[in-house]
Short mmCIF file of C-alpha atoms in Angstrom, two decimals:
data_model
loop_
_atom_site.label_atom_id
_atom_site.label_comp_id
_atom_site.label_asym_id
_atom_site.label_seq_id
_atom_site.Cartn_x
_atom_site.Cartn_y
_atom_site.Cartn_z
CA UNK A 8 78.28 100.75 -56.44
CA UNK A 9 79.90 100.81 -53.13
CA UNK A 10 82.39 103.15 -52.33
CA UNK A 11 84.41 101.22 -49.76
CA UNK A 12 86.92 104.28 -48.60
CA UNK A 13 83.64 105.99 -47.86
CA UNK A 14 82.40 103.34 -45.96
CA UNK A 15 85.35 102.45 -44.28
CA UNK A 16 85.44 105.99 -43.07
CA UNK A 17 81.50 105.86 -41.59
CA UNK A 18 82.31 102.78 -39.51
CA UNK A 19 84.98 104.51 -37.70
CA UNK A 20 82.45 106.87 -36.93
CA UNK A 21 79.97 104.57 -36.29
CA UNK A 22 82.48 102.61 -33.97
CA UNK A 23 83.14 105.65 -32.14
CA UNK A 24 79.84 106.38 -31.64
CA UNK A 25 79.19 102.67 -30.23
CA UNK A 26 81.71 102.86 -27.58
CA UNK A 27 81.03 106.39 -26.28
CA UNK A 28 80.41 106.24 -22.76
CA UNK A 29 81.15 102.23 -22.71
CA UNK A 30 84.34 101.82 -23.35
CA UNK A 31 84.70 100.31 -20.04
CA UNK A 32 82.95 97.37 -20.81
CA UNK A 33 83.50 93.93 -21.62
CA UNK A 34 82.29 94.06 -25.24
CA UNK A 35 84.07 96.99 -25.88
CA UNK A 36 87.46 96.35 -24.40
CA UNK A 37 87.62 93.34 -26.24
CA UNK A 38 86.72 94.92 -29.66
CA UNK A 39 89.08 97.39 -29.02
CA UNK A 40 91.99 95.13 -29.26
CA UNK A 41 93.07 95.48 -32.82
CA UNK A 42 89.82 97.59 -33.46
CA UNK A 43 91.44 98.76 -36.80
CA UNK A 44 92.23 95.51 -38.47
CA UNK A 45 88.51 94.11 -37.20
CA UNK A 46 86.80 97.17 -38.99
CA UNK A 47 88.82 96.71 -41.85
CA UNK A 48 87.37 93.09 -41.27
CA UNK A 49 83.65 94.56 -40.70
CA UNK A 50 83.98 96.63 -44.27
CA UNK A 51 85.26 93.51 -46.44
CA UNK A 52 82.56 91.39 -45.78
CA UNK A 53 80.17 94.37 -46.10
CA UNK A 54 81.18 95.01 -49.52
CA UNK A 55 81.07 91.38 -50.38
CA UNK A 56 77.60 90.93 -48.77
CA UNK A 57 78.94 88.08 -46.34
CA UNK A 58 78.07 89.98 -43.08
CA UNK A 59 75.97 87.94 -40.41
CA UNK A 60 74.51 89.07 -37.54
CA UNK A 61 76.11 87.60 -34.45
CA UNK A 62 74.38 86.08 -31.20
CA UNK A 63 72.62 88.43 -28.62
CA UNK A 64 72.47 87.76 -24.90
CA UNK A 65 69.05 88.26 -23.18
CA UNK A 66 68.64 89.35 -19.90
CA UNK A 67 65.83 90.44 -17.66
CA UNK A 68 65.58 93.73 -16.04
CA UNK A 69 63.34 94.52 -13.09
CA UNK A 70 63.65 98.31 -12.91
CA UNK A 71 61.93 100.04 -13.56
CA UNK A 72 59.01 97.35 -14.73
CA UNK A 73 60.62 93.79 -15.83
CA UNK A 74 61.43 93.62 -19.43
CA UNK A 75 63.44 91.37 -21.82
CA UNK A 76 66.24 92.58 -23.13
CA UNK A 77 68.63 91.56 -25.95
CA UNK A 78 72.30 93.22 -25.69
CA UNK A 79 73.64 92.66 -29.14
CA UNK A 80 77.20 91.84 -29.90
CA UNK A 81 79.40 95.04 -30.18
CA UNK A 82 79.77 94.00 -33.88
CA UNK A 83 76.73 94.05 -34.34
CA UNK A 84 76.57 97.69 -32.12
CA UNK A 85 78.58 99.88 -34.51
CA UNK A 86 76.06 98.13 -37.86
CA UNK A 87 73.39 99.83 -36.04
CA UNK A 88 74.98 102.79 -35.76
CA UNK A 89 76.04 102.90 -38.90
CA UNK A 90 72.18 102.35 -40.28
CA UNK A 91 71.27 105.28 -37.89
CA UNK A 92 73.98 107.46 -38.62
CA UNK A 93 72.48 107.19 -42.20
CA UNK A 94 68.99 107.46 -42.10
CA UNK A 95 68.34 109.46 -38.87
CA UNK A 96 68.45 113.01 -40.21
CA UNK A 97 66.14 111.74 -43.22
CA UNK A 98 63.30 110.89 -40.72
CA UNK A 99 63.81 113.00 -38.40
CA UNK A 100 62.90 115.57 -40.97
CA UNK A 101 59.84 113.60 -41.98
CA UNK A 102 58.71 113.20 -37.53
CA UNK A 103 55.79 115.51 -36.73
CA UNK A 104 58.08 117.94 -33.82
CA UNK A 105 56.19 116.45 -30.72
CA UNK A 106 57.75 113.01 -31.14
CA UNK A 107 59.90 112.55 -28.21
CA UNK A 108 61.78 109.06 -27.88
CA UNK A 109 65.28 108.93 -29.65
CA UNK A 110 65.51 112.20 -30.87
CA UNK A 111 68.39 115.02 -30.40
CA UNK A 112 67.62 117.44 -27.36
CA UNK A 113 64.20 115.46 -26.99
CA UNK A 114 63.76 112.95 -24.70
CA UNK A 115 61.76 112.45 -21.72
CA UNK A 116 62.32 116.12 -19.61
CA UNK A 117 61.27 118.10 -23.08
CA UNK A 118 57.95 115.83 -23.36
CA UNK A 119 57.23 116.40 -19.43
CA UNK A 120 57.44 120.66 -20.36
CA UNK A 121 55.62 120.17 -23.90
CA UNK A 122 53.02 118.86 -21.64
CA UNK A 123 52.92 121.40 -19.60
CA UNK A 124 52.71 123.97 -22.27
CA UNK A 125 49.73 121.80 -24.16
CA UNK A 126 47.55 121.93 -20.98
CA UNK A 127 48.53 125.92 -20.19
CA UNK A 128 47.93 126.86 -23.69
CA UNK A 129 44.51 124.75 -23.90
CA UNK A 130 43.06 125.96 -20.99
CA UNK A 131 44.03 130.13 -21.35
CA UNK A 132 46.98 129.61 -18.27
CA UNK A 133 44.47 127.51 -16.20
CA UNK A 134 41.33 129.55 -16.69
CA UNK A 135 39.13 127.42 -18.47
CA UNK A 136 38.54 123.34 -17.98
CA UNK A 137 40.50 121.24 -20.21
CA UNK A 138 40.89 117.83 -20.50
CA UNK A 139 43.97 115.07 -20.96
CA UNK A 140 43.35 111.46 -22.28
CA UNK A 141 46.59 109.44 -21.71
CA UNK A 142 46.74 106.12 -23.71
CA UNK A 143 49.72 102.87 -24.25
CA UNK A 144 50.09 100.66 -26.87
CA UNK A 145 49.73 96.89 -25.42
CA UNK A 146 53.25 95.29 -25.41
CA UNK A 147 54.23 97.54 -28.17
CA UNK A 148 57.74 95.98 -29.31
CA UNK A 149 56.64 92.55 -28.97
CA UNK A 150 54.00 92.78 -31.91
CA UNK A 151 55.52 95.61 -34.36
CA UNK A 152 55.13 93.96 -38.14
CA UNK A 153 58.11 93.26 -39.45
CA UNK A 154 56.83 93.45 -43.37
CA UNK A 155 54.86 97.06 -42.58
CA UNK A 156 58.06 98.00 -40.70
CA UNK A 157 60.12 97.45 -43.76
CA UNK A 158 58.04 98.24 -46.55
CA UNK A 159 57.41 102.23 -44.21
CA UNK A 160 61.45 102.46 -44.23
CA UNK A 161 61.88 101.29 -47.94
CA UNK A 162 59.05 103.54 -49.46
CA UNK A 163 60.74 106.71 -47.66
CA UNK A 164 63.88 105.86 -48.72
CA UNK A 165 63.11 105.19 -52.28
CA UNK A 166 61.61 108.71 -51.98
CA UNK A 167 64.73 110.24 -50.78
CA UNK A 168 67.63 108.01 -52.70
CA UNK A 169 69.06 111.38 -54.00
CA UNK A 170 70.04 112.79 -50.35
CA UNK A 171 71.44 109.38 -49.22
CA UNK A 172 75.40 109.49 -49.00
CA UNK A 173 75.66 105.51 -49.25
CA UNK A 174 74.73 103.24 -51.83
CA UNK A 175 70.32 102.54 -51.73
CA UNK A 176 70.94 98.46 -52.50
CA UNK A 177 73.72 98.50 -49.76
CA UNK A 178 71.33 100.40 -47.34
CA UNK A 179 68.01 98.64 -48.71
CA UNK A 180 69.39 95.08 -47.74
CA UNK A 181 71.88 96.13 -44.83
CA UNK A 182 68.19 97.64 -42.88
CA UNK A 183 66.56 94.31 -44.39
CA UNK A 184 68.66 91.99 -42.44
CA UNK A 185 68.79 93.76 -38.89
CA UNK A 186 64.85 93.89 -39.34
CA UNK A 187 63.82 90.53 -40.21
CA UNK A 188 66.78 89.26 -37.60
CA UNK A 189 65.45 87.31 -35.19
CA UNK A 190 67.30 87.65 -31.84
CA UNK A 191 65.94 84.27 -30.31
CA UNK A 192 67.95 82.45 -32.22
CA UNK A 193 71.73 81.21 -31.19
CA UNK A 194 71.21 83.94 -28.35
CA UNK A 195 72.87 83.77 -24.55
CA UNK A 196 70.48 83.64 -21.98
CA UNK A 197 71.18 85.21 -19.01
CA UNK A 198 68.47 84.89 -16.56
CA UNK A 199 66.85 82.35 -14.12
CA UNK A 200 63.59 80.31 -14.04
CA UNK A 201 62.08 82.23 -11.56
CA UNK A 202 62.70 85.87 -13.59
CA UNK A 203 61.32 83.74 -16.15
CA UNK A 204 57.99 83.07 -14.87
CA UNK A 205 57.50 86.03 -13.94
CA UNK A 206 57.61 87.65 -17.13
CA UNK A 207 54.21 87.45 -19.31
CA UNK A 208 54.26 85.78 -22.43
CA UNK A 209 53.51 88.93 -24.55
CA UNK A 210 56.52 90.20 -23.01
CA UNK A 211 58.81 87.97 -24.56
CA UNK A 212 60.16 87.62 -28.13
CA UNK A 213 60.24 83.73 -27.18
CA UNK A 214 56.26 83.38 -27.73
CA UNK A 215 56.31 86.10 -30.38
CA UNK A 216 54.52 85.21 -33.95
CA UNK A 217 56.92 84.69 -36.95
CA UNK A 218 58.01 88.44 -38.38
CA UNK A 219 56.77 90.23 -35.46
CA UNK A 220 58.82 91.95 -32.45
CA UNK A 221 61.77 94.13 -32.11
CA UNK A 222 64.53 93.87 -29.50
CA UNK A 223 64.49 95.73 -26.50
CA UNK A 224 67.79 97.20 -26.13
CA UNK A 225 69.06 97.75 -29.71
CA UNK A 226 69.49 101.50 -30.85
CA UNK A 227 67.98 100.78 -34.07
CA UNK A 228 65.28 98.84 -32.31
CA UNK A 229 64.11 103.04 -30.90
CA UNK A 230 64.58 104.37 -34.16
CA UNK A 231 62.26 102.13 -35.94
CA UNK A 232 59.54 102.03 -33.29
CA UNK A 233 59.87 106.38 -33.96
CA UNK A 234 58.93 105.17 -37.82
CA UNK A 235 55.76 102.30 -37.28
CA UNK A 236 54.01 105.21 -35.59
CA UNK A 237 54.77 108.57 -37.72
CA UNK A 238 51.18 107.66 -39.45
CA UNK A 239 49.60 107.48 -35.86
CA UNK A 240 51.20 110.86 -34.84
CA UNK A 241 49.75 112.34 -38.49
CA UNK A 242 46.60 110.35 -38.53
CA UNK A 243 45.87 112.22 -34.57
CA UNK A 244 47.61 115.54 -35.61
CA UNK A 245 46.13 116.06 -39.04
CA UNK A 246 42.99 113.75 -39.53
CA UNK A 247 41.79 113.75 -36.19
CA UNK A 248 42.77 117.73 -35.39
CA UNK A 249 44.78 117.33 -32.72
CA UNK A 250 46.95 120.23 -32.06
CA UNK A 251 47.93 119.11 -28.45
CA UNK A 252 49.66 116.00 -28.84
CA UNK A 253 52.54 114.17 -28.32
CA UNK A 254 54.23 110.50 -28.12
CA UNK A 255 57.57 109.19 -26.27
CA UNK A 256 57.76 105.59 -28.03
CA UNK A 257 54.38 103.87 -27.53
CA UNK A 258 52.76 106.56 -24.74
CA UNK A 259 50.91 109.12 -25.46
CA UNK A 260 48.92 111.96 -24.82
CA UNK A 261 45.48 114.32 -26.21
CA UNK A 262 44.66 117.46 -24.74
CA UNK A 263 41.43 119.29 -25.73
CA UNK A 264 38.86 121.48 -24.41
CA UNK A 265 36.22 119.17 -25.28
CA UNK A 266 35.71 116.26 -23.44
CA UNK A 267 33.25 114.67 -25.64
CA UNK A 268 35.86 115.09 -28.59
CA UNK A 269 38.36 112.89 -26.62
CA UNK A 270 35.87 110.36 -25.77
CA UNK A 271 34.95 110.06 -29.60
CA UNK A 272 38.38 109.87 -30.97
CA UNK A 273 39.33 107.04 -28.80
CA UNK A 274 37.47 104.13 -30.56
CA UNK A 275 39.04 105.92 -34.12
CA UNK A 276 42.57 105.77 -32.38
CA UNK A 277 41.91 102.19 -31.83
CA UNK A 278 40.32 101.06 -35.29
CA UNK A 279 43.48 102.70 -37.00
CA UNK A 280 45.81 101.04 -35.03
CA UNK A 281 44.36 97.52 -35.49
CA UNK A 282 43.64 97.47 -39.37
CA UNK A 283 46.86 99.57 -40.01
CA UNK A 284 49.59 98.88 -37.60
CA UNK A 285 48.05 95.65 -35.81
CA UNK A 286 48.38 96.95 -32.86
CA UNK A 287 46.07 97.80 -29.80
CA UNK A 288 45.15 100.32 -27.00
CA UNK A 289 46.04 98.39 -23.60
CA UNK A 290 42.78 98.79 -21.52
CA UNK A 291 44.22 99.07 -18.50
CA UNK A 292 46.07 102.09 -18.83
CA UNK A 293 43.11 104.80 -20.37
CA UNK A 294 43.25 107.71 -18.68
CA UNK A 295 40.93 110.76 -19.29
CA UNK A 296 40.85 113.22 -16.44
CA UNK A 297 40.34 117.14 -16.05
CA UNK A 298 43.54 118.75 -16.57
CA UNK A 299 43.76 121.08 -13.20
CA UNK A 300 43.97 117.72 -11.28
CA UNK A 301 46.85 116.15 -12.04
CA UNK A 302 48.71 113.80 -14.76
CA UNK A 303 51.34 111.20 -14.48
CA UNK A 304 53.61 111.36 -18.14
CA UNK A 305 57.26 110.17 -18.60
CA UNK A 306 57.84 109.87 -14.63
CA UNK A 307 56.62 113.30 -13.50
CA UNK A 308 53.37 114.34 -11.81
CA UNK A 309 52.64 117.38 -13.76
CA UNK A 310 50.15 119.54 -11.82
CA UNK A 311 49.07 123.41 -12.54
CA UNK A 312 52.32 125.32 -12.73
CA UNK A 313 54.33 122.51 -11.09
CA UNK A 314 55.68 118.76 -11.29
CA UNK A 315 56.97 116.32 -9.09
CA UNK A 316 58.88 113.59 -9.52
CA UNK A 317 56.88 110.21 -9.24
CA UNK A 318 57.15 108.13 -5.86
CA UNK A 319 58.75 105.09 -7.00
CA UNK A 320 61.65 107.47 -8.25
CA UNK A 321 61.87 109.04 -4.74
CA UNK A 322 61.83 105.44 -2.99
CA UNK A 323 65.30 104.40 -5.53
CA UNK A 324 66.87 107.07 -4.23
CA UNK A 325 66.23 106.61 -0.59
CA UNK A 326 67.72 102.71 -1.42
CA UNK A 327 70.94 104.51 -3.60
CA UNK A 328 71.80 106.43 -0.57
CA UNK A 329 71.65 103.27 1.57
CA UNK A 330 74.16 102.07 -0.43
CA UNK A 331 76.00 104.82 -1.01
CA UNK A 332 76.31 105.05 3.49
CA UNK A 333 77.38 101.86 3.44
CA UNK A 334 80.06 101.98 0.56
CA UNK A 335 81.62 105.22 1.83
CA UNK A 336 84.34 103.22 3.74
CA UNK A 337 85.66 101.84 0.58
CA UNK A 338 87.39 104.51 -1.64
CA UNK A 339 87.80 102.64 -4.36
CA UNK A 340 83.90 102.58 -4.97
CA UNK A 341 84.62 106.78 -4.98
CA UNK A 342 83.51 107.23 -9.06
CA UNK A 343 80.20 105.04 -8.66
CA UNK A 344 78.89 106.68 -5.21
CA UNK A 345 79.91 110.53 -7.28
CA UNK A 346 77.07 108.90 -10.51
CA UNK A 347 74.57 107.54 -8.41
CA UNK A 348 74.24 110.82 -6.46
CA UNK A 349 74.63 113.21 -9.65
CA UNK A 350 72.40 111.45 -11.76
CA UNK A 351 69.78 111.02 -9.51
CA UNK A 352 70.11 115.17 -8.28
CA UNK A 353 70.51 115.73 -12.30
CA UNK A 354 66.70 114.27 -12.30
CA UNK A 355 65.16 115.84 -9.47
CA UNK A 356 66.59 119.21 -10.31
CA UNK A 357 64.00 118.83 -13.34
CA UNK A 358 61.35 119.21 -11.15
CA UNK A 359 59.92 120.75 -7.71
CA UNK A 360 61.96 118.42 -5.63
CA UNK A 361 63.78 121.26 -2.83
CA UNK A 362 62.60 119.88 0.08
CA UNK A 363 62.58 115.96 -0.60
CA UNK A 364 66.10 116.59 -2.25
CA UNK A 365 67.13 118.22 1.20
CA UNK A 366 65.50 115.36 3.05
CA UNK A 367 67.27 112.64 1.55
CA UNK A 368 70.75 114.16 1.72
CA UNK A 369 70.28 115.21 5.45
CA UNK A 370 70.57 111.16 5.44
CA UNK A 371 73.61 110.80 3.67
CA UNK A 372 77.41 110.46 5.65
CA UNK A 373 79.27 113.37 6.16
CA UNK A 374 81.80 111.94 4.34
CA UNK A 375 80.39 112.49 1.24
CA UNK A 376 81.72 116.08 0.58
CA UNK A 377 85.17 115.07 0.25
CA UNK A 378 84.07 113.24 -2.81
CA UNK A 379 81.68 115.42 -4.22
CA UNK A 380 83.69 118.58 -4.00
CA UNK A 381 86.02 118.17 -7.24
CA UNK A 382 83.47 117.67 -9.28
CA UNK A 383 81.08 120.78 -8.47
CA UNK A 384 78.57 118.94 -6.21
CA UNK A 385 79.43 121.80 -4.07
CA UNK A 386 77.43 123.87 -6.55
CA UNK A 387 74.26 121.69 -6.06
CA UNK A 388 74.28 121.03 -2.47
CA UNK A 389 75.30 124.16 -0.92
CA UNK A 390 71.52 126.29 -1.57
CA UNK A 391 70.13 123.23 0.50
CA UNK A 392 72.50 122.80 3.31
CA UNK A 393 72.31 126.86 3.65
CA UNK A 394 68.65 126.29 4.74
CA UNK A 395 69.41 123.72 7.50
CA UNK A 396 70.12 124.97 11.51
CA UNK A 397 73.70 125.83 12.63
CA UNK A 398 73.57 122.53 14.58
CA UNK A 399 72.74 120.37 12.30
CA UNK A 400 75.37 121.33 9.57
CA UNK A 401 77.67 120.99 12.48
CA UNK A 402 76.21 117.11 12.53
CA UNK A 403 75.63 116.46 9.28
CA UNK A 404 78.68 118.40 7.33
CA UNK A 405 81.52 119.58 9.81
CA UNK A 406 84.22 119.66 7.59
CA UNK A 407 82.27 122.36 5.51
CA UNK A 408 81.22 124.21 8.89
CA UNK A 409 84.18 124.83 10.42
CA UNK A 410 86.13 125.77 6.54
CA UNK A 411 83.49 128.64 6.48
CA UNK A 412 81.72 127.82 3.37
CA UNK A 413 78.24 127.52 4.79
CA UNK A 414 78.10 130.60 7.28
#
């Protein structure tokens, strides 16, 4: 039985969870007019079981690789949500700890330094040779199982019906509909031929099989992908003896003294991945190499007691602060130039990046501090401006000069 002032009260949640940090979009301003009386809508047709999933629109995206995406409906937003405010804490339980991808104070930065502490730990702080075998799943999303999707999440749950705090039927069929939805269908497309072509076929959901493929861009979409490969991460970790591994969504990574035990565990990775998850290794992107070289995970070159950010990253910014000299006239374009240059200084301060951050700033208006200043970009640029010549702060940053703040 469904307790619908219970309910009522989660998609509040959930709908506040939705529109955090996007409230400035079109999706959500619009739901936001009259938000109450539409959630009261949302709940009614829950409870009666008369809820449909809207349409999606698809889009292409060409950075940082070109991928499909399908944005659903903000409707359709805060039902995800809801589904993941429910079951995440069950799973997340159940995870083995060196699963990155959608997981609180994870992400990609914690894999890059679990990484680091695998190799340093495996090879005694760099004293002995160890080795790293990097491996991808071929066009993982696009061929996840629907049915062994479904039948992972409904076995757990059944196992763990007394810690739900909703309804099992209610949550049973709510996750059975967003699963088995297929997105292609009634959606808005939003790109051109020429994007088109240039996408592969196994990239697409259009040339998917029947039952297969999850949306790129859903939140419950990252959540599920976490579940169709727990038994990989347990199959490496505990049947294959793994204790240096870990996984951000369908990349991952084996570090072992042994070479040989790598090399032998690969065709065993494979085999279990075909006859359980029908899935395969892409054979492209195998990488075994000797761990006091270097290794390329989750954007970062991580190299004995250092990483750098990759080059592509570094060429972005370069183009960001192109834009951001040429948009400095305009003040109304103030908050975007402040996000582009924080985020991207947020990301390099993750790494060894001193000198290339100093470089590409040195290239950046003079005009910038005014903007910068309220916020505490002071904070971040003034250790690298300190290292630069009398003369060129004068150049480069005079209204900071001549205030005193750099002398």
């Amino acid at each position: 039985m469904i307790n619908k002032d219970k309910l009522l009260y989660d998609l509040f949640q959930a709908y506040y969870d939705a529109r955090r940090h996007k409230r400035n979009k079109a999706t959500s301003l619009a739901f936001e007019m009259n938000y109450e009386s539409k959630l009261f809508t949302l709940c009614d047709e829950l409870v009666q079981w008369t809820y449909n999933i809207g349409s999606s629109i698809c889009f292409i995206i060409k950075d940082p690789v070109q991928r499909e995406i399908f944005a659903a409906d903000f409707r359709d937003r805060i039902i995800h949500h809801l589904i993941y405010n429910y079951i995440y804490e069950l799973f997340d339980r159940h995870f083995i700890y060196d699963s990155y991808s959608c997981r609180l104070e994870k992400w990609t930065h914690f894999g890059v330094e679990r990484l680091q502490h695998f190799i340093r730990s495996c090879s005694q702080d760099y004293t002995n040779t160890c080795w790293i075998l990097r491996l991808d799943i071929k066009w993982f999303f696009m061929h996840i199982d629907k049915h062994i999707l479904f039948d992972k999440i409904q076995t757990f749950i059944n196992s763990k019906k007394k810690e739900l705090t909703i309804d099992y039927d209610f949550l049973i069929t709510l996750i059975h509909q967003v699963v088995f939805h297929d997105p292609v269908k009634n959606c808005i497309i939003k790109w051109n031929r020429v994007d088109r072509e240039w996408l592969p076929q196994d990239k697409s959901l259009f040339y998917s099989s029947e039952n297969s493929g999850l949306a790129i861009g859903n939140l419950t979409s990252q959540l599920f992908a976490n579940i169709y490969l727990d038994c990989l991460d347990k199959y490496i970790v505990h049947d294959l003896w793994f204790n240096y591994y870990g996984r951000y969504v369908d990349d991952f990574v084996l570090v072992h003294q042994n070479k040989q035990k790598l090399l032998d565990a690969l065709p065993r990775i494979r085999e279990y991945l075909s006859l359980f998850l029908h899935l395969q290794l892409h054979p492209k992107k195998i990488y075994l190499q000797d761990a006091r070289k270097w290794v390329l995970f989750l954007g970062a070159y991580i190299k004995p007691y250092r990483t750098y950010i990759r080059k592509r990253t570094i060429g972005k910014f370069y183009e960001k602060i192109e834009t951001v000299n040429s948009k400095l006239s305009n003040r109304k374009n103030t908050e975007e130039i402040r996000s582009i240059i924080n985020s991207y200084l947020g990301l390099l301060a993750h790494h060894k990046s001193y000198a290339i951050s100093k470089k590409i700033l040195s290239k950046t208006n003079y005009r910038f501090r005014s903007i910068f200043t309220p916020v505490g970009y002071y904070k971040k640029i003034k250790p690298l401006i300190r290292k630069l010549k009398s003369s060129e702060v004068k150049n480069l940053y005079p209204q900071w000069y001549y205030n005193g703040n750099l002398r």
